[in-house]
């Protein structure tokens, strides 16, 4: 029996990124979360007027995107959390 068979599986990890005109910072955040092994990432956009959504779709077409008319940070986080199915959410 290998030692990996004795280890408990790690919980799945999800992250919600709330965006408002973040541009390249959003792209950098998604890259960082992917590099850290986050299992699910969702971006909730709060009515951005910049090109951050176009950038996200071009570079990360598989990252789910929820677009809202800026109901506030808390509402955006709650919508993102509701869309994830992971054990732990950041």
PDB file of N, CA and C in Angstrom:
ATOM      1  N   UNK A   1       0.844  -1.172   0.000  1.00  0.00           N
ATOM      2  CA  UNK A   1       0.000   0.000   0.000  1.00  0.00           C
ATOM      3  C   UNK A   1       0.889   1.235   0.000  1.00  0.00           C
ATOM      4  N   UNK A   2       0.640   2.154  -0.899  1.00  0.00           N
ATOM      5  CA  UNK A   2       1.459   3.362  -0.955  1.00  0.00           C
ATOM      6  C   UNK A   2       1.031   4.338   0.129  1.00  0.00           C
ATOM      7  N   UNK A   3       1.922   5.281   0.450  1.00  0.00           N
ATOM      8  CA  UNK A   3       1.616   6.250   1.500  1.00  0.00           C
ATOM      9  C   UNK A   3       0.512   7.204   1.068  1.00  0.00           C
ATOM     10  N   UNK A   4       0.349   7.439  -0.217  1.00  0.00           N
ATOM     11  CA  UNK A   4      -0.720   8.337  -0.661  1.00  0.00           C
ATOM     12  C   UNK A   4      -2.094   7.742  -0.414  1.00  0.00           C
ATOM     13  N   UNK A   5      -2.186   6.413  -0.370  1.00  0.00           N
ATOM     14  CA  UNK A   5      -3.476   5.777  -0.099  1.00  0.00           C
ATOM     15  C   UNK A   5      -3.893   5.964   1.353  1.00  0.00           C
ATOM     16  N   UNK A   6      -2.941   6.221   2.243  1.00  0.00           N
ATOM     17  CA  UNK A   6      -3.245   6.411   3.651  1.00  0.00           C
ATOM     18  C   UNK A   6      -3.622   7.852   3.975  1.00  0.00           C
ATOM     19  N   UNK A   7      -3.354   8.779   3.084  1.00  0.00           N
ATOM     20  CA  UNK A   7      -3.653  10.184   3.331  1.00  0.00           C
ATOM     21  C   UNK A   7      -5.119  10.467   3.031  1.00  0.00           C
ATOM     22  N   UNK A   8      -5.739  11.257   3.897  1.00  0.00           N
ATOM     23  CA  UNK A   8      -7.107  11.653   3.573  1.00  0.00           C
ATOM     24  C   UNK A   8      -7.090  12.603   2.375  1.00  0.00           C
ATOM     25  N   UNK A   9      -8.136  12.546   1.574  1.00  0.00           N
ATOM     26  CA  UNK A   9      -8.186  13.475   0.447  1.00  0.00           C
ATOM     27  C   UNK A   9      -8.390  14.887   0.980  1.00  0.00           C
ATOM     28  N   UNK A  10      -7.844  15.834   0.285  1.00  0.00           N
ATOM     29  CA  UNK A  10      -7.975  17.212   0.749  1.00  0.00           C
ATOM     30  C   UNK A  10      -9.347  17.752   0.362  1.00  0.00           C
ATOM     31  N   UNK A  11      -9.874  18.678   1.141  1.00  0.00           N
ATOM     32  CA  UNK A  11     -11.159  19.261   0.780  1.00  0.00           C
ATOM     33  C   UNK A  11     -11.019  20.106  -0.486  1.00  0.00           C
ATOM     34  N   UNK A  12     -12.090  20.215  -1.236  1.00  0.00           N
ATOM     35  CA  UNK A  12     -12.057  21.055  -2.430  1.00  0.00           C
ATOM     36  C   UNK A  12     -12.139  22.524  -2.011  1.00  0.00           C
ATOM     37  N   UNK A  13     -11.463  23.361  -2.784  1.00  0.00           N
ATOM     38  CA  UNK A  13     -11.358  24.784  -2.446  1.00  0.00           C
ATOM     39  C   UNK A  13     -11.906  25.624  -3.589  1.00  0.00           C
ATOM     40  N   UNK A  14     -12.731  26.594  -3.245  1.00  0.00           N
ATOM     41  CA  UNK A  14     -13.283  27.523  -4.220  1.00  0.00           C
ATOM     42  C   UNK A  14     -12.984  28.951  -3.815  1.00  0.00           C
ATOM     43  N   UNK A  15     -13.013  29.850  -4.785  1.00  0.00           N
ATOM     44  CA  UNK A  15     -12.750  31.260  -4.507  1.00  0.00           C
ATOM     45  C   UNK A  15     -13.710  32.129  -5.308  1.00  0.00           C
ATOM     46  N   UNK A  16     -14.175  33.184  -4.664  1.00  0.00           N
ATOM     47  CA  UNK A  16     -15.011  34.184  -5.303  1.00  0.00           C
ATOM     48  C   UNK A  16     -14.170  35.442  -5.479  1.00  0.00           C
ATOM     49  N   UNK A  17     -14.107  35.935  -6.700  1.00  0.00           N
ATOM     50  CA  UNK A  17     -13.449  37.208  -6.982  1.00  0.00           C
ATOM     51  C   UNK A  17     -14.519  38.206  -7.389  1.00  0.00           C
ATOM     52  N   UNK A  18     -14.670  39.258  -6.604  1.00  0.00           N
ATOM     53  CA  UNK A  18     -15.598  40.331  -6.959  1.00  0.00           C
ATOM     54  C   UNK A  18     -14.789  41.377  -7.713  1.00  0.00           C
ATOM     55  N   UNK A  19     -15.271  41.714  -8.890  1.00  0.00           N
ATOM     56  CA  UNK A  19     -14.544  42.633  -9.775  1.00  0.00           C
ATOM     57  C   UNK A  19     -15.339  43.905 -10.012  1.00  0.00           C
ATOM     58  N   UNK A  20     -14.618  45.019 -10.012  1.00  0.00           N
ATOM     59  CA  UNK A  20     -15.170  46.289 -10.468  1.00  0.00           C
ATOM     60  C   UNK A  20     -14.024  47.079 -11.077  1.00  0.00           C
ATOM     61  N   UNK A  21     -13.953  47.046 -12.390  1.00  0.00           N
ATOM     62  CA  UNK A  21     -12.934  47.796 -13.134  1.00  0.00           C
ATOM     63  C   UNK A  21     -11.509  47.455 -12.695  1.00  0.00           C
ATOM     64  N   UNK A  22     -11.241  46.184 -12.443  1.00  0.00           N
ATOM     65  CA  UNK A  22      -9.919  45.786 -11.936  1.00  0.00           C
ATOM     66  C   UNK A  22      -8.902  45.505 -13.037  1.00  0.00           C
ATOM     67  N   UNK A  23      -9.349  45.307 -14.272  1.00  0.00           N
ATOM     68  CA  UNK A  23      -8.432  45.109 -15.392  1.00  0.00           C
ATOM     69  C   UNK A  23      -7.421  44.002 -15.164  1.00  0.00           C
ATOM     70  N   UNK A  24      -6.166  44.337 -15.320  1.00  0.00           N
ATOM     71  CA  UNK A  24      -5.080  43.358 -15.209  1.00  0.00           C
ATOM     72  C   UNK A  24      -4.997  42.749 -13.812  1.00  0.00           C
ATOM     73  N   UNK A  25      -5.416  43.478 -12.789  1.00  0.00           N
ATOM     74  CA  UNK A  25      -5.391  42.924 -11.429  1.00  0.00           C
ATOM     75  C   UNK A  25      -6.294  41.688 -11.330  1.00  0.00           C
ATOM     76  N   UNK A  26      -7.427  41.720 -12.017  1.00  0.00           N
ATOM     77  CA  UNK A  26      -8.313  40.549 -12.038  1.00  0.00           C
ATOM     78  C   UNK A  26      -7.625  39.364 -12.689  1.00  0.00           C
ATOM     79  N   UNK A  27      -6.980  39.602 -13.815  1.00  0.00           N
ATOM     80  CA  UNK A  27      -6.285  38.523 -14.527  1.00  0.00           C
ATOM     81  C   UNK A  27      -5.177  37.947 -13.648  1.00  0.00           C
ATOM     82  N   UNK A  28      -4.427  38.813 -12.996  1.00  0.00           N
ATOM     83  CA  UNK A  28      -3.355  38.359 -12.094  1.00  0.00           C
ATOM     84  C   UNK A  28      -3.915  37.543 -10.940  1.00  0.00           C
ATOM     85  N   UNK A  29      -5.062  37.948 -10.408  1.00  0.00           N
ATOM     86  CA  UNK A  29      -5.675  37.210  -9.299  1.00  0.00           C
ATOM     87  C   UNK A  29      -6.107  35.815  -9.734  1.00  0.00           C
ATOM     88  N   UNK A  30      -6.720  35.715 -10.909  1.00  0.00           N
ATOM     89  CA  UNK A  30      -7.137  34.400 -11.414  1.00  0.00           C
ATOM     90  C   UNK A  30      -5.911  33.516 -11.642  1.00  0.00           C
ATOM     91  N   UNK A  31      -4.868  34.066 -12.246  1.00  0.00           N
ATOM     92  CA  UNK A  31      -3.633  33.296 -12.461  1.00  0.00           C
ATOM     93  C   UNK A  31      -3.074  32.788 -11.139  1.00  0.00           C
ATOM     94  N   UNK A  32      -3.061  33.637 -10.134  1.00  0.00           N
ATOM     95  CA  UNK A  32      -2.523  33.255  -8.827  1.00  0.00           C
ATOM     96  C   UNK A  32      -3.339  32.140  -8.190  1.00  0.00           C
ATOM     97  N   UNK A  33      -4.664  32.255  -8.240  1.00  0.00           N
ATOM     98  CA  UNK A  33      -5.513  31.207  -7.663  1.00  0.00           C
ATOM     99  C   UNK A  33      -5.341  29.886  -8.394  1.00  0.00           C
ATOM    100  N   UNK A  34      -5.247  29.937  -9.709  1.00  0.00           N
ATOM    101  CA  UNK A  34      -5.022  28.700 -10.471  1.00  0.00           C
ATOM    102  C   UNK A  34      -3.673  28.085 -10.117  1.00  0.00           C
ATOM    103  N   UNK A  35      -2.645  28.920  -9.972  1.00  0.00           N
ATOM    104  CA  UNK A  35      -1.309  28.421  -9.638  1.00  0.00           C
ATOM    105  C   UNK A  35      -1.283  27.770  -8.250  1.00  0.00           C
ATOM    106  N   UNK A  36      -2.150  28.213  -7.367  1.00  0.00           N
ATOM    107  CA  UNK A  36      -2.218  27.654  -6.015  1.00  0.00           C
ATOM    108  C   UNK A  36      -3.090  26.400  -5.942  1.00  0.00           C
ATOM    109  N   UNK A  37      -3.716  26.033  -7.051  1.00  0.00           N
ATOM    110  CA  UNK A  37      -4.496  24.805  -7.083  1.00  0.00           C
ATOM    111  C   UNK A  37      -5.933  24.941  -6.624  1.00  0.00           C
ATOM    112  N   UNK A  38      -6.472  26.152  -6.659  1.00  0.00           N
ATOM    113  CA  UNK A  38      -7.877  26.342  -6.294  1.00  0.00           C
ATOM    114  C   UNK A  38      -8.732  25.568  -7.299  1.00  0.00           C
ATOM    115  N   UNK A  39      -9.681  24.803  -6.778  1.00  0.00           N
ATOM    116  CA  UNK A  39     -10.477  23.911  -7.623  1.00  0.00           C
ATOM    117  C   UNK A  39     -11.541  24.633  -8.445  1.00  0.00           C
ATOM    118  N   UNK A  40     -12.199  25.610  -7.853  1.00  0.00           N
ATOM    119  CA  UNK A  40     -13.241  26.365  -8.552  1.00  0.00           C
ATOM    120  C   UNK A  40     -13.043  27.847  -8.284  1.00  0.00           C
ATOM    121  N   UNK A  41     -13.120  28.634  -9.339  1.00  0.00           N
ATOM    122  CA  UNK A  41     -13.033  30.088  -9.240  1.00  0.00           C
ATOM    123  C   UNK A  41     -14.253  30.648  -9.947  1.00  0.00           C
ATOM    124  N   UNK A  42     -14.907  31.603  -9.319  1.00  0.00           N
ATOM    125  CA  UNK A  42     -15.994  32.320  -9.969  1.00  0.00           C
ATOM    126  C   UNK A  42     -15.702  33.810  -9.847  1.00  0.00           C
ATOM    127  N   UNK A  43     -15.946  34.530 -10.926  1.00  0.00           N
ATOM    128  CA  UNK A  43     -15.799  35.978 -10.932  1.00  0.00           C
ATOM    129  C   UNK A  43     -17.193  36.585 -10.957  1.00  0.00           C
ATOM    130  N   UNK A  44     -17.422  37.507 -10.039  1.00  0.00           N
ATOM    131  CA  UNK A  44     -18.678  38.259 -10.012  1.00  0.00           C
ATOM    132  C   UNK A  44     -18.329  39.694 -10.353  1.00  0.00           C
ATOM    133  N   UNK A  45     -18.849  40.168 -11.466  1.00  0.00           N
ATOM    134  CA  UNK A  45     -18.558  41.532 -11.895  1.00  0.00           C
ATOM    135  C   UNK A  45     -19.656  42.466 -11.422  1.00  0.00           C
ATOM    136  N   UNK A  46     -19.239  43.559 -10.797  1.00  0.00           N
ATOM    137  CA  UNK A  46     -20.159  44.541 -10.240  1.00  0.00           C
ATOM    138  C   UNK A  46     -20.313  45.740 -11.171  1.00  0.00           C
ATOM    139  N   UNK A  47     -20.692  45.488 -12.411  1.00  0.00           N
ATOM    140  CA  UNK A  47     -20.986  46.569 -13.336  1.00  0.00           C
ATOM    141  C   UNK A  47     -19.770  47.312 -13.861  1.00  0.00           C
ATOM    142  N   UNK A  48     -18.686  46.595 -14.122  1.00  0.00           N
ATOM    143  CA  UNK A  48     -17.473  47.232 -14.633  1.00  0.00           C
ATOM    144  C   UNK A  48     -17.708  47.960 -15.942  1.00  0.00           C
ATOM    145  N   UNK A  49     -16.980  49.053 -16.117  1.00  0.00           N
ATOM    146  CA  UNK A  49     -17.029  49.819 -17.365  1.00  0.00           C
ATOM    147  C   UNK A  49     -15.726  49.690 -18.154  1.00  0.00           C
ATOM    148  N   UNK A  50     -14.741  48.997 -17.593  1.00  0.00           N
ATOM    149  CA  UNK A  50     -13.461  48.811 -18.288  1.00  0.00           C
ATOM    150  C   UNK A  50     -13.507  47.541 -19.131  1.00  0.00           C
ATOM    151  N   UNK A  51     -12.362  47.095 -19.581  1.00  0.00           N
ATOM    152  CA  UNK A  51     -12.299  45.906 -20.442  1.00  0.00           C
ATOM    153  C   UNK A  51     -11.970  44.630 -19.665  1.00  0.00           C
ATOM    154  N   UNK A  52     -12.138  44.642 -18.356  1.00  0.00           N
ATOM    155  CA  UNK A  52     -11.752  43.473 -17.560  1.00  0.00           C
ATOM    156  C   UNK A  52     -12.555  42.226 -17.918  1.00  0.00           C
ATOM    157  N   UNK A  53     -13.820  42.355 -18.288  1.00  0.00           N
ATOM    158  CA  UNK A  53     -14.606  41.178 -18.652  1.00  0.00           C
ATOM    159  C   UNK A  53     -14.141  40.598 -19.982  1.00  0.00           C
ATOM    160  N   UNK A  54     -13.788  41.462 -20.934  1.00  0.00           N
ATOM    161  CA  UNK A  54     -13.238  40.979 -22.202  1.00  0.00           C
ATOM    162  C   UNK A  54     -11.908  40.274 -21.969  1.00  0.00           C
ATOM    163  N   UNK A  55     -11.076  40.849 -21.094  1.00  0.00           N
ATOM    164  CA  UNK A  55      -9.786  40.233 -20.776  1.00  0.00           C
ATOM    165  C   UNK A  55      -9.992  38.864 -20.137  1.00  0.00           C
ATOM    166  N   UNK A  56     -10.933  38.788 -19.195  1.00  0.00           N
ATOM    167  CA  UNK A  56     -11.199  37.522 -18.510  1.00  0.00           C
ATOM    168  C   UNK A  56     -11.663  36.465 -19.507  1.00  0.00           C
ATOM    169  N   UNK A  57     -12.617  36.799 -20.338  1.00  0.00           N
ATOM    170  CA  UNK A  57     -13.143  35.826 -21.305  1.00  0.00           C
ATOM    171  C   UNK A  57     -12.060  35.365 -22.286  1.00  0.00           C
ATOM    172  N   UNK A  58     -11.177  36.280 -22.683  1.00  0.00           N
ATOM    173  CA  UNK A  58     -10.125  35.929 -23.639  1.00  0.00           C
ATOM    174  C   UNK A  58      -9.086  34.993 -23.021  1.00  0.00           C
ATOM    175  N   UNK A  59      -8.717  35.240 -21.771  1.00  0.00           N
ATOM    176  CA  UNK A  59      -7.639  34.468 -21.147  1.00  0.00           C
ATOM    177  C   UNK A  59      -8.128  33.287 -20.322  1.00  0.00           C
ATOM    178  N   UNK A  60      -9.349  33.366 -19.812  1.00  0.00           N
ATOM    179  CA  UNK A  60      -9.887  32.298 -18.960  1.00  0.00           C
ATOM    180  C   UNK A  60     -11.340  32.015 -19.348  1.00  0.00           C
ATOM    181  N   UNK A  61     -11.563  31.471 -20.532  1.00  0.00           N
ATOM    182  CA  UNK A  61     -12.942  31.262 -20.994  1.00  0.00           C
ATOM    183  C   UNK A  61     -13.735  30.270 -20.143  1.00  0.00           C
ATOM    184  N   UNK A  62     -13.049  29.424 -19.366  1.00  0.00           N
ATOM    185  CA  UNK A  62     -13.749  28.427 -18.558  1.00  0.00           C
ATOM    186  C   UNK A  62     -14.092  28.906 -17.151  1.00  0.00           C
ATOM    187  N   UNK A  63     -13.608  30.088 -16.769  1.00  0.00           N
ATOM    188  CA  UNK A  63     -13.920  30.615 -15.440  1.00  0.00           C
ATOM    189  C   UNK A  63     -15.332  31.195 -15.480  1.00  0.00           C
ATOM    190  N   UNK A  64     -16.221  30.692 -14.618  1.00  0.00           N
ATOM    191  CA  UNK A  64     -17.588  31.208 -14.611  1.00  0.00           C
ATOM    192  C   UNK A  64     -17.625  32.699 -14.265  1.00  0.00           C
ATOM    193  N   UNK A  65     -18.533  33.398 -14.904  1.00  0.00           N
ATOM    194  CA  UNK A  65     -18.678  34.836 -14.714  1.00  0.00           C
ATOM    195  C   UNK A  65     -20.141  35.146 -14.434  1.00  0.00           C
ATOM    196  N   UNK A  66     -20.364  35.871 -13.361  1.00  0.00           N
ATOM    197  CA  UNK A  66     -21.694  36.372 -13.023  1.00  0.00           C
ATOM    198  C   UNK A  66     -21.623  37.882 -13.150  1.00  0.00           C
ATOM    199  N   UNK A  67     -22.457  38.449 -13.985  1.00  0.00           N
ATOM    200  CA  UNK A  67     -22.455  39.897 -14.171  1.00  0.00           C
ATOM    201  C   UNK A  67     -23.675  40.502 -13.490  1.00  0.00           C
ATOM    202  N   UNK A  68     -23.414  41.486 -12.633  1.00  0.00           N
ATOM    203  CA  UNK A  68     -24.457  42.163 -11.881  1.00  0.00           C
ATOM    204  C   UNK A  68     -24.358  43.670 -12.115  1.00  0.00           C
ATOM    205  N   UNK A  69     -25.433  44.405 -11.860  1.00  0.00           N
ATOM    206  CA  UNK A  69     -25.416  45.852 -12.067  1.00  0.00           C
ATOM    207  C   UNK A  69     -24.888  46.627 -10.852  1.00  0.00           C
ATOM    208  N   UNK A  70     -23.998  46.044 -10.088  1.00  0.00           N
ATOM    209  CA  UNK A  70     -23.379  46.600  -8.886  1.00  0.00           C
ATOM    210  C   UNK A  70     -24.355  46.731  -7.721  1.00  0.00           C
ATOM    211  N   UNK A  71     -24.785  45.585  -7.188  1.00  0.00           N
ATOM    212  CA  UNK A  71     -25.659  45.606  -6.025  1.00  0.00           C
ATOM    213  C   UNK A  71     -24.893  45.776  -4.715  1.00  0.00           C
ATOM    214  N   UNK A  72     -23.575  45.850  -4.801  1.00  0.00           N
ATOM    215  CA  UNK A  72     -22.732  45.971  -3.618  1.00  0.00           C
ATOM    216  C   UNK A  72     -21.848  44.748  -3.441  1.00  0.00           C
ATOM    217  N   UNK A  73     -20.783  44.929  -2.678  1.00  0.00           N
ATOM    218  CA  UNK A  73     -19.788  43.868  -2.495  1.00  0.00           C
ATOM    219  C   UNK A  73     -20.396  42.631  -1.837  1.00  0.00           C
ATOM    220  N   UNK A  74     -21.136  42.826  -0.756  1.00  0.00           N
ATOM    221  CA  UNK A  74     -21.696  41.685  -0.026  1.00  0.00           C
ATOM    222  C   UNK A  74     -22.624  40.842  -0.865  1.00  0.00           C
ATOM    223  N   UNK A  75     -23.501  41.495  -1.608  1.00  0.00           N
ATOM    224  CA  UNK A  75     -24.420  40.762  -2.487  1.00  0.00           C
ATOM    225  C   UNK A  75     -23.646  39.998  -3.550  1.00  0.00           C
ATOM    226  N   UNK A  76     -22.609  40.636  -4.101  1.00  0.00           N
ATOM    227  CA  UNK A  76     -21.794  39.971  -5.122  1.00  0.00           C
ATOM    228  C   UNK A  76     -21.105  38.732  -4.550  1.00  0.00           C
ATOM    229  N   UNK A  77     -20.566  38.850  -3.348  1.00  0.00           N
ATOM    230  CA  UNK A  77     -19.918  37.695  -2.708  1.00  0.00           C
ATOM    231  C   UNK A  77     -20.941  36.583  -2.495  1.00  0.00           C
ATOM    232  N   UNK A  78     -22.105  36.928  -1.979  1.00  0.00           N
ATOM    233  CA  UNK A  78     -23.136  35.913  -1.723  1.00  0.00           C
ATOM    234  C   UNK A  78     -23.559  35.206  -3.001  1.00  0.00           C
ATOM    235  N   UNK A  79     -23.692  35.925  -4.084  1.00  0.00           N
ATOM    236  CA  UNK A  79     -24.053  35.293  -5.368  1.00  0.00           C
ATOM    237  C   UNK A  79     -22.948  34.341  -5.815  1.00  0.00           C
ATOM    238  N   UNK A  80     -21.695  34.759  -5.654  1.00  0.00           N
ATOM    239  CA  UNK A  80     -20.582  33.892  -6.027  1.00  0.00           C
ATOM    240  C   UNK A  80     -20.519  32.642  -5.175  1.00  0.00           C
ATOM    241  N   UNK A  81     -20.673  32.797  -3.873  1.00  0.00           N
ATOM    242  CA  UNK A  81     -20.646  31.654  -2.956  1.00  0.00           C
ATOM    243  C   UNK A  81     -21.751  30.669  -3.314  1.00  0.00           C
ATOM    244  N   UNK A  82     -22.929  31.180  -3.631  1.00  0.00           N
ATOM    245  CA  UNK A  82     -24.055  30.307  -3.967  1.00  0.00           C
ATOM    246  C   UNK A  82     -23.805  29.482  -5.223  1.00  0.00           C
ATOM    247  N   UNK A  83     -22.905  29.945  -6.073  1.00  0.00           N
ATOM    248  CA  UNK A  83     -22.647  29.229  -7.331  1.00  0.00           C
ATOM    249  C   UNK A  83     -21.561  28.160  -7.209  1.00  0.00           C
ATOM    250  N   UNK A  84     -20.843  28.148  -6.093  1.00  0.00           N
ATOM    251  CA  UNK A  84     -19.742  27.181  -5.912  1.00  0.00           C
ATOM    252  C   UNK A  84     -20.237  25.913  -5.213  1.00  0.00           C
ATOM    253  N   UNK A  85     -19.521  24.821  -5.478  1.00  0.00           N
ATOM    254  CA  UNK A  85     -19.889  23.540  -4.862  1.00  0.00           C
ATOM    255  C   UNK A  85     -18.712  22.928  -4.100  1.00  0.00           C
ATOM    256  N   UNK A  86     -17.800  23.761  -3.644  1.00  0.00           N
ATOM    257  CA  UNK A  86     -16.607  23.261  -2.958  1.00  0.00           C
ATOM    258  C   UNK A  86     -16.826  23.152  -1.451  1.00  0.00           C
ATOM    259  N   UNK A  87     -15.896  22.437  -0.793  1.00  0.00           N
ATOM    260  CA  UNK A  87     -15.963  22.263   0.658  1.00  0.00           C
ATOM    261  C   UNK A  87     -15.603  23.548   1.395  1.00  0.00           C
ATOM    262  N   UNK A  88     -14.619  24.261   0.865  1.00  0.00           N
ATOM    263  CA  UNK A  88     -14.117  25.485   1.501  1.00  0.00           C
ATOM    264  C   UNK A  88     -14.184  26.591   0.454  1.00  0.00           C
ATOM    265  N   UNK A  89     -14.612  27.783   0.893  1.00  0.00           N
ATOM    266  CA  UNK A  89     -14.728  28.921  -0.034  1.00  0.00           C
ATOM    267  C   UNK A  89     -13.997  30.118   0.541  1.00  0.00           C
ATOM    268  N   UNK A  90     -13.190  30.740  -0.311  1.00  0.00           N
ATOM    269  CA  UNK A  90     -12.490  31.969   0.059  1.00  0.00           C
ATOM    270  C   UNK A  90     -12.983  33.097  -0.790  1.00  0.00           C
TER     271      UNK A  90
END
